[in-house]
């Protein structure tokens, strides 16, 4: 199994450009989420989804859109990139085990906005 | 809102020394999880604690969940260079699954 696959691994954008970060999982997990990681700030939740067709905002949703049309895919869209969105982005999937969940992370996308 | 605070932010130890990182929540947590991220890598799940006062061990790593389920700790005995990385705690916000909130992490450096 591939687990959680993120593409691209690296991306450079100019301010105002748009792009989509792709995330796919092959574990049939119900839950998927996007995090951004900045130095000294840990992992901050952007958006999450509890199933196909259902999404909700996390801690830092502004400037990002998501959709979940299938269980496998959860793309993150930047509509108009800003330098403040320079970060490392991680997609994660998880399932409920009855007592909680554990996250499986993709390898990340390093995004620079100039 | 709920915050998950983690200290220290950095820890430098000599190989063989012990290491501890602490995690505190402003609210009671249904469970707490710990993740490790190697330099340049992605976070990897280590363990989940669910019960009040729970203690779990993984070789040289000992994880504790406080009696009030508001704090947790990770202790590494006799650190090795392979322990290098950033250790994160994470807790759920409310009862909704699918969203975990992470502490800022403790970056561990081990000198040989």
Tab-separated table of C-alpha atoms in Angstrom:
chain	number	residue	atom	x	y	z
A	1	UNK	CA	0.000	0.000	0.000
A	2	UNK	CA	1.174	3.526	-0.795
A	3	UNK	CA	-0.533	5.061	2.259
A	4	UNK	CA	-0.949	8.832	1.916
A	5	UNK	CA	0.458	10.347	-1.258
A	6	UNK	CA	1.020	14.078	-1.652
A	7	UNK	CA	1.993	15.924	-4.800
A	8	UNK	CA	3.970	17.962	-5.600
A	9	UNK	CA	6.867	17.681	-3.138
A	10	UNK	CA	8.100	21.195	-3.894
A	11	UNK	CA	6.398	24.224	-5.425
A	12	UNK	CA	7.301	27.863	-5.973
A	13	UNK	CA	4.506	30.345	-6.667
A	14	UNK	CA	4.288	34.026	-7.301
A	15	UNK	CA	1.963	36.140	-5.170
A	16	UNK	CA	-1.555	35.947	-6.544
A	17	UNK	CA	-1.158	32.634	-8.348
A	18	UNK	CA	-3.456	29.750	-7.595
A	19	UNK	CA	-2.667	26.088	-7.235
A	20	UNK	CA	-3.941	22.830	-5.835
A	21	UNK	CA	-2.027	20.508	-3.545
A	22	UNK	CA	-3.072	16.940	-4.153
A	23	UNK	CA	-3.588	14.306	-1.483
A	24	UNK	CA	-4.722	10.724	-1.956
A	25	UNK	CA	-4.959	7.790	0.449
A	26	UNK	CA	-5.528	4.132	-0.345
A	27	UNK	CA	-6.381	2.903	3.162
A	28	UNK	CA	-10.127	3.607	2.950
A	29	UNK	CA	-9.859	5.968	5.919
A	30	UNK	CA	-12.898	8.055	6.822
A	31	UNK	CA	-11.059	11.128	8.012
A	32	UNK	CA	-8.619	13.355	6.190
A	33	UNK	CA	-6.997	16.619	7.169
A	34	UNK	CA	-4.534	19.258	6.080
A	35	UNK	CA	-1.888	20.805	8.323
A	36	UNK	CA	0.700	23.462	7.779
A	37	UNK	CA	4.001	23.461	9.615
A	38	UNK	CA	5.980	26.618	10.274
A	39	UNK	CA	9.162	26.904	12.360
A	40	UNK	CA	8.342	27.076	16.061
A	41	UNK	CA	4.601	26.813	15.424
A	42	UNK	CA	4.128	23.075	15.293
A	43	UNK	CA	1.390	21.633	13.111
A	44	UNK	CA	-1.696	23.770	12.637
A	45	UNK	CA	-4.925	22.335	11.295
A	46	UNK	CA	-6.220	24.038	8.134
A	47	UNK	CA	-9.250	21.982	7.092
A	48	UNK	CA	-10.514	18.528	7.792
A	49	UNK	CA	-13.103	16.081	6.466
A	50	UNK	CA	-15.034	13.318	8.225
A	51	UNK	CA	-16.222	11.717	5.001
A	52	UNK	CA	-16.946	12.265	1.336
A	53	UNK	CA	-18.920	15.469	0.861
A	54	UNK	CA	-18.244	16.733	4.400
A	55	UNK	CA	-15.566	19.289	5.244
A	56	UNK	CA	-14.994	21.795	8.016
A	57	UNK	CA	-12.536	24.460	9.070
A	58	UNK	CA	-9.637	24.023	11.422
A	59	UNK	CA	-7.470	26.622	13.191
A	60	UNK	CA	-6.122	28.495	10.159
A	61	UNK	CA	-8.565	28.091	7.222
A	62	UNK	CA	-8.314	31.559	5.643
A	63	UNK	CA	-6.959	31.542	2.109
A	64	UNK	CA	-7.568	27.827	1.587
A	65	UNK	CA	-10.418	25.794	0.134
A	66	UNK	CA	-11.022	22.057	0.236
A	67	UNK	CA	-13.494	19.573	-1.147
A	68	UNK	CA	-13.917	15.839	-0.726
A	69	UNK	CA	-15.778	14.244	-3.583
A	70	UNK	CA	-14.373	10.767	-2.922
A	71	UNK	CA	-13.084	8.892	0.113
A	72	UNK	CA	-9.609	8.715	-1.417
A	73	UNK	CA	-8.914	12.333	-2.412
A	74	UNK	CA	-8.725	15.551	-0.436
A	75	UNK	CA	-7.170	18.402	-2.453
A	76	UNK	CA	-6.197	21.729	-0.900
A	77	UNK	CA	-6.651	24.829	-3.052
A	78	UNK	CA	-4.872	28.138	-2.698
A	79	UNK	CA	-6.966	30.635	-4.648
A	80	UNK	CA	-4.570	33.605	-4.499
A	81	UNK	CA	-1.234	32.720	-2.947
A	82	UNK	CA	0.359	35.089	-0.447
A	83	UNK	CA	3.883	35.068	1.035
A	84	UNK	CA	2.327	34.215	4.432
A	85	UNK	CA	1.345	30.864	2.936
A	86	UNK	CA	4.976	29.837	2.526
A	87	UNK	CA	5.102	26.692	4.605
A	88	UNK	CA	5.350	22.918	4.611
A	89	UNK	CA	1.950	21.304	4.096
A	90	UNK	CA	1.054	17.850	5.344
A	91	UNK	CA	-1.988	15.832	4.474
A	92	UNK	CA	-3.111	13.116	6.877
A	93	UNK	CA	-5.727	10.399	7.003
A	94	UNK	CA	-7.142	8.503	9.941
A	95	UNK	CA	-9.907	6.169	11.061
A	96	UNK	CA	-11.836	5.708	14.262
A	97	UNK	CA	-10.703	2.762	16.378
A	98	UNK	CA	-13.328	3.292	19.056
A	99	UNK	CA	-10.976	4.974	21.517
A	100	UNK	CA	-9.640	7.634	19.212
A	101	UNK	CA	-7.633	7.728	16.044
A	102	UNK	CA	-4.099	7.868	14.767
A	103	UNK	CA	-2.960	9.972	11.879
A	104	UNK	CA	-1.034	8.715	8.889
A	105	UNK	CA	0.840	11.577	7.237
A	106	UNK	CA	1.974	12.112	3.694
A	107	UNK	CA	5.548	13.144	2.989
A	108	UNK	CA	4.658	16.828	2.701
A	109	UNK	CA	4.736	19.656	0.169
A	110	UNK	CA	7.210	22.478	0.619
A	111	UNK	CA	5.616	25.631	-0.776
A	112	UNK	CA	7.327	28.966	-1.313
A	113	UNK	CA	5.350	32.049	-2.314
A	114	UNK	CA	7.447	34.907	-3.651
B	1	UNK	CA	-10.501	27.560	22.967
B	2	UNK	CA	-8.475	24.537	23.804
B	3	UNK	CA	-4.752	24.855	23.544
B	4	UNK	CA	-2.166	22.144	23.817
B	5	UNK	CA	1.018	23.588	25.268
B	6	UNK	CA	4.294	21.732	25.042
B	7	UNK	CA	7.638	22.417	26.758
B	8	UNK	CA	10.506	22.736	26.312
B	9	UNK	CA	10.728	23.932	22.716
B	10	UNK	CA	14.333	22.734	22.392
B	11	UNK	CA	16.433	20.212	24.285
B	12	UNK	CA	20.070	19.395	23.717
B	13	UNK	CA	21.473	16.340	25.498
B	14	UNK	CA	24.573	14.219	25.347
B	15	UNK	CA	24.094	10.648	24.257
B	16	UNK	CA	23.195	8.543	27.273
B	17	UNK	CA	21.385	11.333	29.128
B	18	UNK	CA	17.667	11.216	29.758
B	19	UNK	CA	15.095	13.478	28.080
B	20	UNK	CA	11.566	14.534	29.008
B	21	UNK	CA	8.988	16.625	27.203
B	22	UNK	CA	5.741	17.820	28.770
B	23	UNK	CA	2.341	18.546	27.310
B	24	UNK	CA	-0.496	20.464	28.992
B	25	UNK	CA	-4.049	21.114	27.894
B	26	UNK	CA	-6.423	23.786	29.130
B	27	UNK	CA	-9.281	21.277	28.964
B	28	UNK	CA	-9.740	17.607	29.716
B	29	UNK	CA	-8.740	15.383	26.813
B	30	UNK	CA	-10.462	12.156	25.832
B	31	UNK	CA	-7.078	10.904	24.667
B	32	UNK	CA	-3.624	12.170	23.839
B	33	UNK	CA	-1.238	11.049	21.152
B	34	UNK	CA	2.474	11.402	20.592
B	35	UNK	CA	4.239	11.706	17.246
B	36	UNK	CA	7.884	11.849	16.212
B	37	UNK	CA	9.202	13.768	13.223
B	38	UNK	CA	12.734	13.128	12.044
B	39	UNK	CA	14.567	16.052	10.399
B	40	UNK	CA	13.202	16.503	6.892
B	41	UNK	CA	10.507	13.880	7.435
B	42	UNK	CA	6.871	13.680	8.295
B	43	UNK	CA	5.266	13.038	11.702
B	44	UNK	CA	4.941	9.389	12.626
B	45	UNK	CA	2.512	8.078	15.234
B	46	UNK	CA	4.150	6.720	18.384
B	47	UNK	CA	1.364	6.021	20.862
B	48	UNK	CA	-2.091	6.916	22.134
B	49	UNK	CA	-3.058	7.238	25.805
B	50	UNK	CA	-6.699	7.034	26.804
B	51	UNK	CA	-7.089	6.256	30.503
B	52	UNK	CA	-6.531	8.549	33.450
B	53	UNK	CA	-3.088	7.896	34.963
B	54	UNK	CA	-2.106	5.569	32.139
B	55	UNK	CA	1.562	4.702	31.672
B	56	UNK	CA	2.860	2.959	28.559
B	57	UNK	CA	6.380	1.945	27.642
B	58	UNK	CA	8.067	1.368	24.316
B	59	UNK	CA	11.617	0.165	24.988
B	60	UNK	CA	13.400	3.295	26.310
B	61	UNK	CA	10.332	5.552	25.893
B	62	UNK	CA	7.819	6.008	28.721
B	63	UNK	CA	4.544	7.843	28.151
B	64	UNK	CA	2.261	9.078	30.918
B	65	UNK	CA	-1.236	10.546	30.930
B	66	UNK	CA	-2.153	12.621	33.967
B	67	UNK	CA	-4.857	11.727	36.437
B	68	UNK	CA	-6.952	14.718	35.348
B	69	UNK	CA	-6.332	13.888	31.666
B	70	UNK	CA	-4.987	17.382	31.096
B	71	UNK	CA	-1.275	16.664	30.936
B	72	UNK	CA	1.084	14.121	29.532
B	73	UNK	CA	4.793	13.439	29.327
B	74	UNK	CA	7.248	11.514	27.216
B	75	UNK	CA	10.467	10.359	28.870
B	76	UNK	CA	13.385	8.812	27.000
B	77	UNK	CA	15.968	6.936	29.039
B	78	UNK	CA	19.590	6.923	27.896
B	79	UNK	CA	19.114	8.817	24.655
B	80	UNK	CA	20.734	7.651	21.444
B	81	UNK	CA	21.520	9.565	18.259
B	82	UNK	CA	18.594	7.779	16.627
B	83	UNK	CA	16.252	9.642	19.010
B	84	UNK	CA	16.990	12.943	17.254
B	85	UNK	CA	13.863	14.692	15.984
B	86	UNK	CA	10.871	16.691	17.076
B	87	UNK	CA	8.325	15.135	19.406
B	88	UNK	CA	4.740	16.349	19.267
B	89	UNK	CA	1.773	15.717	21.484
B	90	UNK	CA	-1.713	16.031	20.018
B	91	UNK	CA	-5.205	16.013	21.414
B	92	UNK	CA	-8.710	16.073	19.953
B	93	UNK	CA	-10.875	19.166	20.206
B	94	UNK	CA	-14.239	18.134	21.534
B	95	UNK	CA	-15.711	14.811	20.555
B	96	UNK	CA	-15.408	15.208	16.799
B	97	UNK	CA	-12.981	12.795	15.256
B	98	UNK	CA	-10.824	13.777	12.324
B	99	UNK	CA	-9.250	16.836	13.901
B	100	UNK	CA	-6.277	16.779	16.202
B	101	UNK	CA	-4.577	19.821	17.656
B	102	UNK	CA	-0.850	19.639	18.074
B	103	UNK	CA	1.536	21.151	20.566
B	104	UNK	CA	4.427	23.132	19.133
B	105	UNK	CA	6.786	20.234	19.653
B	106	UNK	CA	10.082	19.652	21.404
B	107	UNK	CA	13.112	19.490	19.141
B	108	UNK	CA	15.634	17.015	20.553
B	109	UNK	CA	19.296	17.144	19.610
B	110	UNK	CA	21.589	14.375	20.819
B	111	UNK	CA	25.354	14.953	20.888
B	112	UNK	CA	27.468	11.820	20.429
